[in-house]
């Protein structure tokens, strides 16, 4: 039911933001994507769906997305021109299919022990990379303004520049998060957060017990 809900939200929000998903930048969409990943793991769908099927789905979804962005602007139909970028945003069904397909493909990938250690080191800070570089102020006042001169580059140089900048931003954000982790360890933030979490869980359980007791008395 949840996956069906995600699919409906995705399809219905391609053209019009009916659920205020903000093209995938809303908290609601993040929660839905997190739960989707949890469902994939809970039911071990990476062991059920074959690599060939996932690769085929990713390729078709990518092709549809790319063609819609490249060809629709040249369409003779104004309505199609207006929707040329609809499949590119994060709530697009084709983007979701690619995300799920790639997740399953990499879940089935086998790597060496050394490579696994490196990937684990980087993956533990991947979410922090997103939070840092896609922060409104960082993106608007730092990243965007730094690259204005690149509009004069040729296609090849621009492609190399984009890849190098993406790698540099990723590594810088990883470094920033590792520094943050070190500071949190010195200040013992994680044990404090755990105690707060345990306290909240205990309070929630007590509230549930009281509610159940009140319901039983009412029924009696």
mmCIF file of C-alpha atoms in Angstrom:
data_model
loop_
_atom_site.group_PDB
_atom_site.id
_atom_site.type_symbol
_atom_site.label_atom_id
_atom_site.label_comp_id
_atom_site.label_asym_id
_atom_site.label_seq_id
_atom_site.Cartn_x
_atom_site.Cartn_y
_atom_site.Cartn_z
ATOM 1 C CA UNK A 1 0.000 0.000 0.000
ATOM 2 C CA UNK A 2 2.848 2.365 0.795
ATOM 3 C CA UNK A 3 4.596 1.663 -2.507
ATOM 4 C CA UNK A 4 1.276 2.215 -4.286
ATOM 5 C CA UNK A 5 0.929 5.540 -2.450
ATOM 6 C CA UNK A 6 4.440 6.570 -3.500
ATOM 7 C CA UNK A 7 3.627 5.665 -7.095
ATOM 8 C CA UNK A 8 0.412 7.674 -7.082
ATOM 9 C CA UNK A 9 2.110 10.667 -5.458
ATOM 10 C CA UNK A 10 4.829 10.480 -8.092
ATOM 11 C CA UNK A 11 2.509 10.188 -11.097
ATOM 12 C CA UNK A 12 0.051 12.839 -9.910
ATOM 13 C CA UNK A 13 2.832 15.312 -9.058
ATOM 14 C CA UNK A 14 4.674 15.210 -12.386
ATOM 15 C CA UNK A 15 2.753 18.095 -13.905
ATOM 16 C CA UNK A 16 1.198 19.753 -10.888
ATOM 17 C CA UNK A 17 2.440 19.794 -7.301
ATOM 18 C CA UNK A 18 -0.790 18.488 -5.794
ATOM 19 C CA UNK A 19 0.833 17.267 -2.581
ATOM 20 C CA UNK A 20 3.380 20.066 -2.113
ATOM 21 C CA UNK A 21 6.303 17.743 -2.769
ATOM 22 C CA UNK A 22 8.359 20.681 -4.097
ATOM 23 C CA UNK A 23 9.858 18.594 -6.940
ATOM 24 C CA UNK A 24 11.258 16.152 -4.390
ATOM 25 C CA UNK A 25 12.753 18.660 -1.952
ATOM 26 C CA UNK A 26 9.985 18.375 0.649
ATOM 27 C CA UNK A 27 10.207 16.510 3.951
ATOM 28 C CA UNK A 28 7.189 14.426 2.922
ATOM 29 C CA UNK A 29 8.920 13.097 -0.183
ATOM 30 C CA UNK A 30 12.088 12.389 1.775
ATOM 31 C CA UNK A 31 10.075 10.363 4.289
ATOM 32 C CA UNK A 32 8.336 8.448 1.491
ATOM 33 C CA UNK A 33 11.678 7.646 -0.148
ATOM 34 C CA UNK A 34 13.148 6.547 3.185
ATOM 35 C CA UNK A 35 10.190 4.237 3.796
ATOM 36 C CA UNK A 36 10.480 2.884 0.248
ATOM 37 C CA UNK A 37 14.091 1.944 0.916
ATOM 38 C CA UNK A 38 13.060 0.358 4.221
ATOM 39 C CA UNK A 39 10.421 -1.760 2.444
ATOM 40 C CA UNK A 40 12.955 -2.902 -0.158
ATOM 41 C CA UNK A 41 15.281 -4.013 2.641
ATOM 42 C CA UNK A 42 12.571 -5.526 4.865
ATOM 43 C CA UNK A 43 11.238 -7.757 2.100
ATOM 44 C CA UNK A 44 14.694 -8.390 0.557
ATOM 45 C CA UNK A 45 13.498 -7.340 -2.878
ATOM 46 C CA UNK A 46 17.123 -7.116 -4.040
ATOM 47 C CA UNK A 47 17.166 -10.931 -3.900
ATOM 48 C CA UNK A 48 13.837 -11.290 -5.704
ATOM 49 C CA UNK A 49 14.297 -8.936 -8.650
ATOM 50 C CA UNK A 50 16.972 -9.976 -11.130
ATOM 51 C CA UNK A 51 19.882 -7.751 -12.175
ATOM 52 C CA UNK A 52 18.824 -7.936 -15.818
ATOM 53 C CA UNK A 53 15.298 -6.759 -14.998
ATOM 54 C CA UNK A 54 16.591 -3.859 -12.893
ATOM 55 C CA UNK A 55 19.140 -2.868 -15.528
ATOM 56 C CA UNK A 56 16.470 -2.962 -18.236
ATOM 57 C CA UNK A 57 14.076 -0.850 -16.123
ATOM 58 C CA UNK A 58 16.815 1.702 -15.385
ATOM 59 C CA UNK A 59 17.796 1.934 -19.067
ATOM 60 C CA UNK A 60 14.197 2.393 -20.266
ATOM 61 C CA UNK A 61 13.426 4.973 -17.550
ATOM 62 C CA UNK A 62 16.612 6.873 -18.391
ATOM 63 C CA UNK A 63 15.824 6.821 -22.112
ATOM 64 C CA UNK A 64 12.277 8.121 -21.562
ATOM 65 C CA UNK A 65 13.515 10.885 -19.255
ATOM 66 C CA UNK A 66 16.301 11.935 -21.609
ATOM 67 C CA UNK A 67 14.092 11.927 -24.716
ATOM 68 C CA UNK A 68 11.395 13.966 -22.957
ATOM 69 C CA UNK A 69 13.960 16.608 -22.004
ATOM 70 C CA UNK A 70 15.745 16.726 -25.352
ATOM 71 C CA UNK A 71 12.955 16.232 -27.894
ATOM 72 C CA UNK A 72 9.838 17.797 -26.379
ATOM 73 C CA UNK A 73 11.188 21.393 -26.548
ATOM 74 C CA UNK A 74 11.206 21.013 -30.337
ATOM 75 C CA UNK A 75 7.666 19.658 -30.481
ATOM 76 C CA UNK A 76 5.122 21.491 -32.605
ATOM 77 C CA UNK A 77 2.600 21.098 -29.780
ATOM 78 C CA UNK A 78 2.916 23.957 -27.232
ATOM 79 C CA UNK A 79 1.505 21.786 -24.422
ATOM 80 C CA UNK A 80 4.289 19.222 -24.924
ATOM 81 C CA UNK A 81 6.929 21.953 -24.999
ATOM 82 C CA UNK A 82 5.675 23.261 -21.674
ATOM 83 C CA UNK A 83 6.127 19.830 -20.056
ATOM 84 C CA UNK A 84 9.590 19.034 -21.435
ATOM 85 C CA UNK A 85 11.203 19.135 -17.992
ATOM 86 C CA UNK A 86 8.514 17.384 -15.966
ATOM 87 C CA UNK A 87 10.234 13.990 -15.911
ATOM 88 C CA UNK A 88 13.545 15.420 -14.710
ATOM 89 C CA UNK A 89 12.496 16.416 -11.178
ATOM 90 C CA UNK A 90 12.926 14.055 -8.251
ATOM 91 C CA UNK A 91 9.252 13.048 -7.942
ATOM 92 C CA UNK A 92 9.110 11.840 -11.539
ATOM 93 C CA UNK A 93 8.096 8.159 -11.898
ATOM 94 C CA UNK A 94 11.051 7.529 -14.205
ATOM 95 C CA UNK A 95 13.480 9.017 -11.682
ATOM 96 C CA UNK A 96 11.967 6.874 -8.910
ATOM 97 C CA UNK A 97 12.276 3.755 -11.093
ATOM 98 C CA UNK A 98 15.927 4.580 -11.787
ATOM 99 C CA UNK A 99 16.609 5.191 -8.090
ATOM 100 C CA UNK A 100 15.027 1.888 -7.023
ATOM 101 C CA UNK A 101 16.687 -0.019 -9.864
ATOM 102 C CA UNK A 102 20.142 1.365 -9.099
ATOM 103 C CA UNK A 103 19.672 0.705 -5.375
ATOM 104 C CA UNK A 104 18.862 -2.947 -6.063
ATOM 105 C CA UNK A 105 21.720 -3.302 -8.566
ATOM 106 C CA UNK A 106 24.291 -1.944 -6.118
ATOM 107 C CA UNK A 107 22.796 -3.998 -3.288
ATOM 108 C CA UNK A 108 23.661 -7.100 -5.307
ATOM 109 C CA UNK A 109 27.147 -5.900 -6.206
ATOM 110 C CA UNK A 110 30.138 -7.772 -4.785
ATOM 111 C CA UNK A 111 33.336 -5.865 -3.933
ATOM 112 C CA UNK A 112 36.598 -6.662 -2.215
ATOM 113 C CA UNK A 113 37.016 -6.219 1.529
ATOM 114 C CA UNK A 114 39.225 -3.176 1.044
ATOM 115 C CA UNK A 115 36.787 -1.556 -1.376
ATOM 116 C CA UNK A 116 33.933 -2.348 1.020
ATOM 117 C CA UNK A 117 35.760 -0.501 3.805
ATOM 118 C CA UNK A 118 36.281 2.562 1.603
ATOM 119 C CA UNK A 119 32.664 2.545 0.470
ATOM 120 C CA UNK A 120 31.432 2.229 4.070
ATOM 121 C CA UNK A 121 33.636 5.151 5.082
ATOM 122 C CA UNK A 122 32.182 7.346 2.317
ATOM 123 C CA UNK A 123 28.595 6.084 2.583
ATOM 124 C CA UNK A 124 28.361 6.940 6.284
ATOM 125 C CA UNK A 125 28.651 10.616 5.345
ATOM 126 C CA UNK A 126 26.695 10.543 2.072
ATOM 127 C CA UNK A 127 23.577 12.055 3.634
ATOM 128 C CA UNK A 128 25.687 14.829 5.147
ATOM 129 C CA UNK A 129 27.005 15.625 1.663
ATOM 130 C CA UNK A 130 23.431 16.188 0.549
ATOM 131 C CA UNK A 131 22.584 18.327 3.590
ATOM 132 C CA UNK A 132 25.683 20.499 3.231
ATOM 133 C CA UNK A 133 25.919 21.154 -0.493
ATOM 134 C CA UNK A 134 22.184 21.389 -1.144
ATOM 135 C CA UNK A 135 21.592 23.803 1.706
ATOM 136 C CA UNK A 136 19.914 26.917 0.291
ATOM 137 C CA UNK A 137 22.649 29.311 1.365
ATOM 138 C CA UNK A 138 25.531 27.090 0.252
ATOM 139 C CA UNK A 139 23.969 26.379 -3.136
ATOM 140 C CA UNK A 140 22.773 29.924 -3.780
ATOM 141 C CA UNK A 141 25.661 32.001 -2.466
ATOM 142 C CA UNK A 142 28.641 29.683 -2.841
ATOM 143 C CA UNK A 143 28.247 26.939 -5.415
ATOM 144 C CA UNK A 144 26.170 28.842 -7.986
ATOM 145 C CA UNK A 145 28.256 32.007 -7.917
ATOM 146 C CA UNK A 146 31.554 30.152 -8.224
ATOM 147 C CA UNK A 147 30.762 28.631 -11.595
ATOM 148 C CA UNK A 148 29.408 31.524 -13.636
ATOM 149 C CA UNK A 149 32.619 31.778 -15.660
ATOM 150 C CA UNK A 150 32.194 28.146 -16.809
ATOM 151 C CA UNK A 151 29.397 29.099 -19.233
ATOM 152 C CA UNK A 152 32.092 30.084 -21.746
ATOM 153 C CA UNK A 153 33.738 26.653 -21.736
ATOM 154 C CA UNK A 154 33.463 24.288 -24.661
ATOM 155 C CA UNK A 155 31.475 21.024 -24.350
ATOM 156 C CA UNK A 156 34.473 18.814 -23.507
ATOM 157 C CA UNK A 157 36.069 21.227 -21.052
ATOM 158 C CA UNK A 158 32.696 21.906 -19.447
ATOM 159 C CA UNK A 159 32.060 18.173 -18.961
ATOM 160 C CA UNK A 160 35.484 17.697 -17.338
ATOM 161 C CA UNK A 161 34.955 20.774 -15.185
ATOM 162 C CA UNK A 162 31.537 19.582 -13.971
ATOM 163 C CA UNK A 163 32.875 16.135 -13.022
ATOM 164 C CA UNK A 164 35.889 17.605 -11.205
ATOM 165 C CA UNK A 165 33.711 20.115 -9.327
ATOM 166 C CA UNK A 166 31.256 17.402 -8.307
ATOM 167 C CA UNK A 167 34.129 15.252 -6.982
ATOM 168 C CA UNK A 168 35.659 18.222 -5.128
ATOM 169 C CA UNK A 169 32.324 19.173 -3.521
ATOM 170 C CA UNK A 170 31.699 15.560 -2.517
ATOM 171 C CA UNK A 171 35.143 15.145 -0.929
ATOM 172 C CA UNK A 172 34.985 18.519 0.852
ATOM 173 C CA UNK A 173 31.585 17.688 2.342
ATOM 174 C CA UNK A 174 32.856 14.239 3.399
ATOM 175 C CA UNK A 175 35.800 15.909 5.149
ATOM 176 C CA UNK A 176 33.499 18.442 6.838
ATOM 177 C CA UNK A 177 31.278 15.655 8.132
ATOM 178 C CA UNK A 178 34.225 13.636 9.452
ATOM 179 C CA UNK A 179 35.341 16.743 11.377
ATOM 180 C CA UNK A 180 31.781 17.065 12.695
ATOM 181 C CA UNK A 181 31.822 13.416 13.811
ATOM 182 C CA UNK A 182 35.089 14.013 15.669
ATOM 183 C CA UNK A 183 33.655 17.061 17.448
ATOM 184 C CA UNK A 184 30.519 15.101 18.388
ATOM 185 C CA UNK A 185 32.690 12.360 19.887
ATOM 186 C CA UNK A 186 34.668 14.854 21.959
ATOM 187 C CA UNK A 187 31.462 16.453 23.235
ATOM 188 C CA UNK A 188 29.803 13.027 23.676
ATOM 189 C CA UNK A 189 26.780 14.120 21.648
ATOM 190 C CA UNK A 190 25.809 10.608 20.525
ATOM 191 C CA UNK A 191 25.397 9.163 24.066
ATOM 192 C CA UNK A 192 23.402 12.263 25.019
ATOM 193 C CA UNK A 193 21.171 11.844 21.959
ATOM 194 C CA UNK A 194 20.692 8.175 22.824
ATOM 195 C CA UNK A 195 19.603 9.039 26.388
ATOM 196 C CA UNK A 196 17.143 11.604 25.054
ATOM 197 C CA UNK A 197 15.784 9.031 22.590
ATOM 198 C CA UNK A 198 15.410 6.408 25.329
ATOM 199 C CA UNK A 199 13.638 8.945 27.548
ATOM 200 C CA UNK A 200 11.198 9.841 24.767
ATOM 201 C CA UNK A 201 10.532 6.165 24.003
ATOM 202 C CA UNK A 202 9.880 5.456 27.668
ATOM 203 C CA UNK A 203 7.470 8.379 27.920
ATOM 204 C CA UNK A 204 5.679 7.292 24.737
ATOM 205 C CA UNK A 205 5.270 3.743 26.060
ATOM 206 C CA UNK A 206 3.809 5.070 29.316
ATOM 207 C CA UNK A 207 1.345 7.236 27.388
ATOM 208 C CA UNK A 208 0.317 4.227 25.289
ATOM 209 C CA UNK A 209 -0.182 2.139 28.450
ATOM 210 C CA UNK A 210 -2.300 4.866 30.019
ATOM 211 C CA UNK A 211 -4.360 5.190 26.846
ATOM 212 C CA UNK A 212 -4.905 1.423 26.693
ATOM 213 C CA UNK A 213 -5.901 1.357 30.359
ATOM 214 C CA UNK A 214 -8.362 4.202 29.846
ATOM 215 C CA UNK A 215 -9.833 2.451 26.808
ATOM 216 C CA UNK A 216 -10.301 -0.797 28.759
ATOM 217 C CA UNK A 217 -12.039 1.044 31.594
ATOM 218 C CA UNK A 218 -14.325 2.795 29.105
ATOM 219 C CA UNK A 219 -15.229 -0.500 27.449
ATOM 220 C CA UNK A 220 -15.807 -2.111 30.868
#
